[in-house]
């Protein structure tokens, strides 16, 4: 596979071999970073970060990854102060920004915006989240975190908890996990169940899938509990949000029933779904998960720029 110039839009565009290759490059870069502190593979290259939606971890980790590769960053973290506020459309924004940069990372509230940007731009485009659709780089760093922690992905029992209806991270992750020999537990309020077409596809691909609302009863089965926030901003009707608000919380009392070595992951930000007391427990993996964004995004930037 020639990665130079390739867009990263959906995890559906990846094969298992692609995923394993990226994770392998990320692991190599993590070791190089540990030895040298920073690298210069992307010296002279410019990343443009176009964040039409708020973000902390994704934006900063892309920026950090580019700096760690020796490259430079331009962009915006809000449409305030940009020509978007004057009515500029997405197509013109993309065609303008690609004149200034070598790779574009975009986050947008509209599903399909990243795909549209990729069709318009002649430089590589990386999707940093489009609406409730896909978040492929989060998925790759999630897989990387699991593999680095357990030494494998195959054979694990993984629970996805929370907003499985609107959560783009769990949509992408579930689809990627279907490449592996895993058992999935989909744990959510009835109103926030995983979309039916995704569940059907997982089963067609041979994944053993359990759907349940019973978090406490499922905890003892799991190697990984992947928690997501209930995303108020995705609900078309606030009344629907209020029906499920605060419907679950992971705390140390709940985790007494977890098996030894079970890990709790979360793409963050969290609101109240993981109690802070869990942070100091052996189960917390979510801050190590944040770190994984650096080597994984370094790998993606370096590969699509053709410098690795």
mmCIF file of C-alpha atoms in Angstrom:
data_model
loop_
_atom_site.group_PDB
_atom_site.id
_atom_site.type_symbol
_atom_site.label_atom_id
_atom_site.label_comp_id
_atom_site.label_asym_id
_atom_site.label_seq_id
_atom_site.Cartn_x
_atom_site.Cartn_y
_atom_site.Cartn_z
ATOM 1 C CA UNK A 1 0.000 0.000 0.000
ATOM 2 C CA UNK A 2 1.327 3.428 -1.014
ATOM 3 C CA UNK A 3 0.317 5.730 1.827
ATOM 4 C CA UNK A 4 1.636 8.989 0.349
ATOM 5 C CA UNK A 5 -1.310 11.284 -0.422
ATOM 6 C CA UNK A 6 -3.858 8.912 1.072
ATOM 7 C CA UNK A 7 -6.947 10.347 2.830
ATOM 8 C CA UNK A 8 -7.993 8.993 6.243
ATOM 9 C CA UNK A 9 -11.762 9.432 6.344
ATOM 10 C CA UNK A 10 -13.411 6.290 7.701
ATOM 11 C CA UNK A 11 -12.233 3.142 9.423
ATOM 12 C CA UNK A 12 -14.290 1.382 6.739
ATOM 13 C CA UNK A 13 -11.588 2.379 4.242
ATOM 14 C CA UNK A 14 -9.027 0.322 6.179
ATOM 15 C CA UNK A 15 -8.201 -3.372 5.955
ATOM 16 C CA UNK A 16 -6.882 -5.281 8.944
ATOM 17 C CA UNK A 17 -3.450 -5.182 7.295
ATOM 18 C CA UNK A 18 -3.681 -1.367 7.071
ATOM 19 C CA UNK A 19 -4.564 -1.111 10.746
ATOM 20 C CA UNK A 20 -1.773 -3.436 11.846
ATOM 21 C CA UNK A 21 0.707 -1.529 9.678
ATOM 22 C CA UNK A 22 -0.210 1.841 11.235
ATOM 23 C CA UNK A 23 -0.026 0.390 14.750
ATOM 24 C CA UNK A 24 3.388 -1.051 13.971
ATOM 25 C CA UNK A 25 4.706 2.289 12.678
ATOM 26 C CA UNK A 26 3.268 4.031 15.745
ATOM 27 C CA UNK A 27 5.064 1.606 18.044
ATOM 28 C CA UNK A 28 8.351 2.248 16.241
ATOM 29 C CA UNK A 29 7.867 6.017 16.506
ATOM 30 C CA UNK A 30 7.020 5.783 20.202
ATOM 31 C CA UNK A 31 10.341 4.031 20.806
ATOM 32 C CA UNK A 32 12.221 6.620 18.714
ATOM 33 C CA UNK A 33 10.532 9.441 20.610
ATOM 34 C CA UNK A 34 11.506 7.910 23.927
ATOM 35 C CA UNK A 35 15.136 7.760 22.799
ATOM 36 C CA UNK A 36 15.412 11.143 21.051
ATOM 37 C CA UNK A 37 12.592 13.357 22.406
ATOM 38 C CA UNK A 38 11.623 14.659 18.952
ATOM 39 C CA UNK A 39 12.151 13.672 15.317
ATOM 40 C CA UNK A 40 12.578 15.534 12.026
ATOM 41 C CA UNK A 41 10.817 13.370 9.446
ATOM 42 C CA UNK A 42 8.365 16.176 8.548
ATOM 43 C CA UNK A 43 10.736 19.122 8.614
ATOM 44 C CA UNK A 44 9.488 21.762 6.152
ATOM 45 C CA UNK A 45 5.947 20.299 6.041
ATOM 46 C CA UNK A 46 2.847 22.183 7.253
ATOM 47 C CA UNK A 47 -0.280 20.729 8.862
ATOM 48 C CA UNK A 48 -3.539 22.736 8.715
ATOM 49 C CA UNK A 49 -5.999 21.953 11.518
ATOM 50 C CA UNK A 50 -9.563 23.023 10.678
ATOM 51 C CA UNK A 51 -11.761 22.531 13.736
ATOM 52 C CA UNK A 52 -15.321 23.645 13.096
ATOM 53 C CA UNK A 53 -16.276 21.960 16.418
ATOM 54 C CA UNK A 54 -14.666 22.281 19.871
ATOM 55 C CA UNK A 55 -11.864 19.857 20.690
ATOM 56 C CA UNK A 56 -9.052 19.578 23.206
ATOM 57 C CA UNK A 57 -7.356 16.196 22.897
ATOM 58 C CA UNK A 58 -7.763 15.533 19.189
ATOM 59 C CA UNK A 59 -6.598 18.966 18.071
ATOM 60 C CA UNK A 60 -3.727 19.253 20.509
ATOM 61 C CA UNK A 61 -2.506 15.716 19.893
ATOM 62 C CA UNK A 62 -2.444 16.302 16.122
ATOM 63 C CA UNK A 63 -0.539 19.522 16.695
ATOM 64 C CA UNK A 64 1.827 17.846 19.128
ATOM 65 C CA UNK A 65 2.329 14.932 16.737
ATOM 66 C CA UNK A 66 3.263 17.284 13.890
ATOM 67 C CA UNK A 67 5.691 19.210 16.090
ATOM 68 C CA UNK A 68 7.213 15.918 17.297
ATOM 69 C CA UNK A 69 7.800 15.037 13.637
ATOM 70 C CA UNK A 70 9.605 18.330 13.087
ATOM 71 C CA UNK A 71 6.824 19.966 11.065
ATOM 72 C CA UNK A 72 4.753 23.142 11.536
ATOM 73 C CA UNK A 73 1.058 23.785 12.225
ATOM 74 C CA UNK A 74 -1.460 26.428 11.132
ATOM 75 C CA UNK A 75 -5.233 26.458 11.519
ATOM 76 C CA UNK A 76 -8.169 27.393 13.719
ATOM 77 C CA UNK A 77 -9.969 25.894 16.692
ATOM 78 C CA UNK A 78 -13.190 27.839 16.214
ATOM 79 C CA UNK A 79 -14.909 29.440 13.253
ATOM 80 C CA UNK A 80 -14.887 32.755 15.140
ATOM 81 C CA UNK A 81 -12.521 35.117 13.386
ATOM 82 C CA UNK A 82 -12.536 33.120 10.130
ATOM 83 C CA UNK A 83 -14.196 33.744 6.791
ATOM 84 C CA UNK A 84 -16.717 31.037 7.688
ATOM 85 C CA UNK A 85 -18.431 33.717 9.807
ATOM 86 C CA UNK A 86 -18.775 35.801 6.620
ATOM 87 C CA UNK A 87 -20.565 32.934 4.908
ATOM 88 C CA UNK A 88 -17.672 31.191 3.176
ATOM 89 C CA UNK A 89 -18.636 27.642 2.239
ATOM 90 C CA UNK A 90 -16.636 24.533 3.106
ATOM 91 C CA UNK A 91 -15.440 24.000 -0.462
ATOM 92 C CA UNK A 92 -13.840 27.437 -0.668
ATOM 93 C CA UNK A 93 -12.273 27.037 2.777
ATOM 94 C CA UNK A 94 -10.654 23.753 1.753
ATOM 95 C CA UNK A 95 -9.457 25.054 -1.622
ATOM 96 C CA UNK A 96 -7.912 28.045 0.138
ATOM 97 C CA UNK A 97 -6.236 26.197 2.988
ATOM 98 C CA UNK A 98 -4.663 23.575 0.732
ATOM 99 C CA UNK A 99 -2.663 26.408 -0.880
ATOM 100 C CA UNK A 100 -0.975 26.970 2.494
ATOM 101 C CA UNK A 101 -0.364 23.430 3.717
ATOM 102 C CA UNK A 102 0.705 19.859 2.947
ATOM 103 C CA UNK A 103 -1.951 17.943 4.920
ATOM 104 C CA UNK A 104 -5.351 18.926 6.368
ATOM 105 C CA UNK A 105 -6.999 17.642 9.548
ATOM 106 C CA UNK A 106 -10.689 18.537 9.765
ATOM 107 C CA UNK A 107 -13.389 18.229 12.435
ATOM 108 C CA UNK A 108 -16.895 19.249 11.419
ATOM 109 C CA UNK A 109 -20.394 18.807 12.895
ATOM 110 C CA UNK A 110 -21.812 17.661 9.539
ATOM 111 C CA UNK A 111 -21.636 13.976 8.654
ATOM 112 C CA UNK A 112 -19.801 13.564 5.379
ATOM 113 C CA UNK A 113 -17.901 16.863 5.634
ATOM 114 C CA UNK A 114 -14.517 15.137 5.798
ATOM 115 C CA UNK A 115 -15.308 13.015 2.734
ATOM 116 C CA UNK A 116 -16.347 16.131 0.848
ATOM 117 C CA UNK A 117 -13.144 17.899 1.880
ATOM 118 C CA UNK A 118 -11.089 14.927 0.662
ATOM 119 C CA UNK A 119 -12.825 15.027 -2.724
ATOM 120 C CA UNK A 120 -12.048 18.720 -3.068
ATOM 121 C CA UNK A 121 -8.444 18.770 -1.854
ATOM 122 C CA UNK A 122 -5.425 17.513 -3.751
ATOM 123 C CA UNK A 123 -3.447 17.081 -0.527
ATOM 124 C CA UNK A 124 -4.261 14.376 2.059
ATOM 125 C CA UNK A 125 -7.217 14.992 4.377
ATOM 126 C CA UNK A 126 -7.588 13.327 7.775
ATOM 127 C CA UNK A 127 -10.995 13.123 9.455
ATOM 128 C CA UNK A 128 -10.875 14.226 13.102
ATOM 129 C CA UNK A 129 -14.597 13.556 13.560
ATOM 130 C CA UNK A 130 -17.638 14.347 11.405
ATOM 131 C CA UNK A 131 -20.923 14.627 13.302
ATOM 132 C CA UNK A 132 -21.963 11.282 14.789
ATOM 133 C CA UNK A 133 -20.465 9.438 11.830
ATOM 134 C CA UNK A 134 -16.764 8.462 12.157
ATOM 135 C CA UNK A 135 -13.631 9.201 14.171
ATOM 136 C CA UNK A 136 -11.040 6.892 12.594
ATOM 137 C CA UNK A 137 -7.907 8.255 14.283
ATOM 138 C CA UNK A 138 -9.511 7.834 17.719
ATOM 139 C CA UNK A 139 -10.231 4.229 16.788
ATOM 140 C CA UNK A 140 -6.642 3.587 15.786
ATOM 141 C CA UNK A 141 -5.321 5.021 19.046
ATOM 142 C CA UNK A 142 -7.898 2.964 20.965
ATOM 143 C CA UNK A 143 -6.693 -0.209 19.245
ATOM 144 C CA UNK A 144 -3.088 0.815 19.852
ATOM 145 C CA UNK A 145 -3.790 1.332 23.561
ATOM 146 C CA UNK A 146 -5.438 -2.082 23.875
ATOM 147 C CA UNK A 147 -2.621 -3.840 22.019
ATOM 148 C CA UNK A 148 0.095 -2.103 24.041
ATOM 149 C CA UNK A 149 -1.698 -2.923 27.296
ATOM 150 C CA UNK A 150 -2.707 -6.541 26.710
ATOM 151 C CA UNK A 151 -0.124 -7.463 24.084
ATOM 152 C CA UNK A 152 -2.990 -8.529 21.819
ATOM 153 C CA UNK A 153 -6.543 -7.700 20.737
ATOM 154 C CA UNK A 154 -7.735 -11.168 19.757
ATOM 155 C CA UNK A 155 -9.475 -13.119 22.481
ATOM 156 C CA UNK A 156 -10.605 -10.112 24.534
ATOM 157 C CA UNK A 157 -14.096 -9.409 25.829
ATOM 158 C CA UNK A 158 -14.827 -5.717 25.296
ATOM 159 C CA UNK A 159 -17.797 -3.717 26.591
ATOM 160 C CA UNK A 160 -18.914 -0.485 24.932
ATOM 161 C CA UNK A 161 -20.935 1.566 27.401
ATOM 162 C CA UNK A 162 -23.041 4.694 27.063
ATOM 163 C CA UNK A 163 -24.138 6.684 24.059
ATOM 164 C CA UNK A 164 -23.907 4.017 21.401
ATOM 165 C CA UNK A 165 -26.491 5.757 19.204
ATOM 166 C CA UNK A 166 -24.728 9.056 18.578
ATOM 167 C CA UNK A 167 -21.171 8.145 19.622
ATOM 168 C CA UNK A 168 -18.922 8.249 16.565
ATOM 169 C CA UNK A 169 -16.007 6.777 18.533
ATOM 170 C CA UNK A 170 -17.895 3.591 19.357
ATOM 171 C CA UNK A 171 -19.246 3.285 15.818
ATOM 172 C CA UNK A 172 -15.726 3.352 14.388
ATOM 173 C CA UNK A 173 -14.263 1.168 17.131
ATOM 174 C CA UNK A 174 -16.928 -1.536 16.821
ATOM 175 C CA UNK A 175 -16.369 -1.740 13.079
ATOM 176 C CA UNK A 176 -12.598 -2.014 13.526
ATOM 177 C CA UNK A 177 -12.888 -4.651 16.256
ATOM 178 C CA UNK A 178 -14.811 -6.822 13.809
ATOM 179 C CA UNK A 179 -11.426 -7.553 12.190
ATOM 180 C CA UNK A 180 -10.373 -9.312 15.390
ATOM 181 C CA UNK A 181 -11.528 -12.356 17.336
ATOM 182 C CA UNK A 182 -13.296 -10.436 20.094
ATOM 183 C CA UNK A 183 -16.608 -10.681 21.949
ATOM 184 C CA UNK A 184 -18.535 -7.407 22.196
ATOM 185 C CA UNK A 185 -20.948 -6.316 24.915
ATOM 186 C CA UNK A 186 -23.051 -3.298 23.905
ATOM 187 C CA UNK A 187 -24.282 -1.694 27.141
ATOM 188 C CA UNK A 188 -26.619 1.297 26.934
ATOM 189 C CA UNK A 189 -30.030 2.695 27.843
ATOM 190 C CA UNK A 190 -32.679 1.508 25.393
ATOM 191 C CA UNK A 191 -32.854 4.991 23.843
ATOM 192 C CA UNK A 192 -29.134 4.942 23.046
ATOM 193 C CA UNK A 193 -28.646 1.488 21.554
ATOM 194 C CA UNK A 194 -26.105 0.929 18.817
ATOM 195 C CA UNK A 195 -27.688 1.532 15.369
ATOM 196 C CA UNK A 196 -29.264 -1.670 14.115
ATOM 197 C CA UNK A 197 -27.332 -1.728 10.842
ATOM 198 C CA UNK A 198 -24.011 -1.705 12.697
ATOM 199 C CA UNK A 199 -25.077 -4.563 15.000
ATOM 200 C CA UNK A 200 -26.256 -6.600 12.012
ATOM 201 C CA UNK A 201 -22.990 -5.979 10.185
ATOM 202 C CA UNK A 202 -20.953 -7.029 13.222
ATOM 203 C CA UNK A 203 -22.877 -10.306 13.460
ATOM 204 C CA UNK A 204 -22.562 -10.915 9.724
ATOM 205 C CA UNK A 205 -18.791 -10.521 10.132
ATOM 206 C CA UNK A 206 -18.809 -13.209 12.809
ATOM 207 C CA UNK A 207 -18.577 -11.096 15.958
ATOM 208 C CA UNK A 208 -20.402 -12.470 19.005
ATOM 209 C CA UNK A 209 -22.480 -9.477 20.135
ATOM 210 C CA UNK A 210 -24.454 -9.064 23.357
ATOM 211 C CA UNK A 211 -26.833 -6.116 23.793
ATOM 212 C CA UNK A 212 -27.815 -5.241 27.362
ATOM 213 C CA UNK A 213 -28.809 -2.444 29.732
ATOM 214 C CA UNK A 214 -27.286 -4.271 32.720
ATOM 215 C CA UNK A 215 -23.886 -2.752 33.434
ATOM 216 C CA UNK A 216 -23.394 -4.276 36.888
ATOM 217 C CA UNK A 217 -24.140 -7.790 35.679
ATOM 218 C CA UNK A 218 -21.810 -7.443 32.693
ATOM 219 C CA UNK A 219 -18.747 -6.034 34.500
ATOM 220 C CA UNK A 220 -17.374 -9.448 35.639
ATOM 221 C CA UNK A 221 -17.252 -10.657 32.018
ATOM 222 C CA UNK A 222 -15.043 -7.902 30.637
ATOM 223 C CA UNK A 223 -11.367 -7.349 29.883
ATOM 224 C CA UNK A 224 -12.060 -3.790 28.695
ATOM 225 C CA UNK A 225 -14.901 -1.402 29.536
ATOM 226 C CA UNK A 226 -14.982 1.437 26.994
ATOM 227 C CA UNK A 227 -17.103 4.248 28.438
ATOM 228 C CA UNK A 228 -18.584 7.131 26.449
ATOM 229 C CA UNK A 229 -20.253 10.375 27.404
ATOM 230 C CA UNK A 230 -23.936 10.933 26.690
ATOM 231 C CA UNK A 231 -23.592 13.712 24.149
ATOM 232 C CA UNK A 232 -26.203 16.348 24.839
ATOM 233 C CA UNK A 233 -25.198 18.292 21.738
ATOM 234 C CA UNK A 234 -26.178 15.399 19.433
ATOM 235 C CA UNK A 235 -29.774 15.080 20.648
ATOM 236 C CA UNK A 236 -32.363 16.676 18.337
ATOM 237 C CA UNK A 237 -34.757 16.960 21.300
ATOM 238 C CA UNK A 238 -33.614 17.999 24.819
ATOM 239 C CA UNK A 239 -36.499 16.026 26.356
ATOM 240 C CA UNK A 240 -34.945 12.843 24.975
ATOM 241 C CA UNK A 241 -31.590 13.797 26.505
ATOM 242 C CA UNK A 242 -33.144 14.389 29.921
ATOM 243 C CA UNK A 243 -34.602 10.845 29.867
ATOM 244 C CA UNK A 244 -31.096 9.303 29.778
ATOM 245 C CA UNK A 245 -28.971 11.953 31.463
ATOM 246 C CA UNK A 246 -26.828 10.429 34.235
ATOM 247 C CA UNK A 247 -28.220 6.951 33.647
ATOM 248 C CA UNK A 248 -24.948 5.220 34.560
ATOM 249 C CA UNK A 249 -21.735 5.906 36.448
ATOM 250 C CA UNK A 250 -18.563 3.853 36.777
ATOM 251 C CA UNK A 251 -17.140 4.024 40.309
ATOM 252 C CA UNK A 252 -14.910 1.922 42.551
ATOM 253 C CA UNK A 253 -17.870 0.167 44.161
ATOM 254 C CA UNK A 254 -19.016 -1.046 40.746
ATOM 255 C CA UNK A 255 -15.483 -2.118 39.826
ATOM 256 C CA UNK A 256 -15.197 -4.418 42.869
ATOM 257 C CA UNK A 257 -16.832 -7.012 40.652
ATOM 258 C CA UNK A 258 -14.381 -6.505 37.783
ATOM 259 C CA UNK A 259 -11.846 -9.188 36.966
ATOM 260 C CA UNK A 260 -8.189 -8.571 37.793
ATOM 261 C CA UNK A 261 -6.516 -6.594 35.039
ATOM 262 C CA UNK A 262 -9.761 -5.249 33.589
ATOM 263 C CA UNK A 263 -9.207 -1.775 32.114
ATOM 264 C CA UNK A 264 -11.535 1.213 31.795
ATOM 265 C CA UNK A 265 -11.124 3.344 28.681
ATOM 266 C CA UNK A 266 -12.825 6.599 27.655
ATOM 267 C CA UNK A 267 -12.200 8.881 24.629
ATOM 268 C CA UNK A 268 -12.800 11.904 26.940
ATOM 269 C CA UNK A 269 -14.048 14.446 27.781
ATOM 270 C CA UNK A 270 -16.059 12.892 30.601
ATOM 271 C CA UNK A 271 -18.860 14.569 32.526
ATOM 272 C CA UNK A 272 -20.059 12.329 35.353
ATOM 273 C CA UNK A 273 -19.902 8.840 33.829
ATOM 274 C CA UNK A 274 -16.577 7.916 35.501
ATOM 275 C CA UNK A 275 -16.106 8.965 39.118
ATOM 276 C CA UNK A 276 -12.717 10.657 39.759
ATOM 277 C CA UNK A 277 -11.902 8.018 42.411
ATOM 278 C CA UNK A 278 -11.411 5.524 39.554
ATOM 279 C CA UNK A 279 -8.458 7.578 38.244
ATOM 280 C CA UNK A 280 -6.127 6.132 40.882
ATOM 281 C CA UNK A 281 -7.317 2.546 40.522
ATOM 282 C CA UNK A 282 -5.528 -0.190 38.607
ATOM 283 C CA UNK A 283 -8.406 -0.130 36.131
ATOM 284 C CA UNK A 284 -7.973 3.409 34.777
ATOM 285 C CA UNK A 285 -6.426 3.435 31.314
ATOM 286 C CA UNK A 286 -7.928 6.603 29.840
ATOM 287 C CA UNK A 287 -4.956 8.902 30.374
ATOM 288 C CA UNK A 288 -2.564 6.364 28.824
ATOM 289 C CA UNK A 289 -5.115 6.265 26.013
ATOM 290 C CA UNK A 290 -4.678 10.028 25.570
ATOM 291 C CA UNK A 291 -0.909 9.582 25.190
ATOM 292 C CA UNK A 292 -1.451 6.994 22.444
ATOM 293 C CA UNK A 293 -2.780 9.773 20.241
ATOM 294 C CA UNK A 294 0.739 11.112 19.753
ATOM 295 C CA UNK A 295 2.512 8.119 18.163
ATOM 296 C CA UNK A 296 -0.598 7.038 16.229
ATOM 297 C CA UNK A 297 -1.174 10.485 14.727
ATOM 298 C CA UNK A 298 2.548 10.864 14.054
ATOM 299 C CA UNK A 299 2.334 7.636 12.072
ATOM 300 C CA UNK A 300 -0.697 8.810 10.081
ATOM 301 C CA UNK A 301 0.775 12.238 9.336
ATOM 302 C CA UNK A 302 4.152 10.815 8.350
ATOM 303 C CA UNK A 303 2.675 8.119 6.147
ATOM 304 C CA UNK A 304 0.206 10.368 4.307
ATOM 305 C CA UNK A 305 2.927 12.985 3.793
ATOM 306 C CA UNK A 306 5.181 10.277 2.398
ATOM 307 C CA UNK A 307 8.033 10.988 4.820
ATOM 308 C CA UNK A 308 7.975 7.643 6.661
#
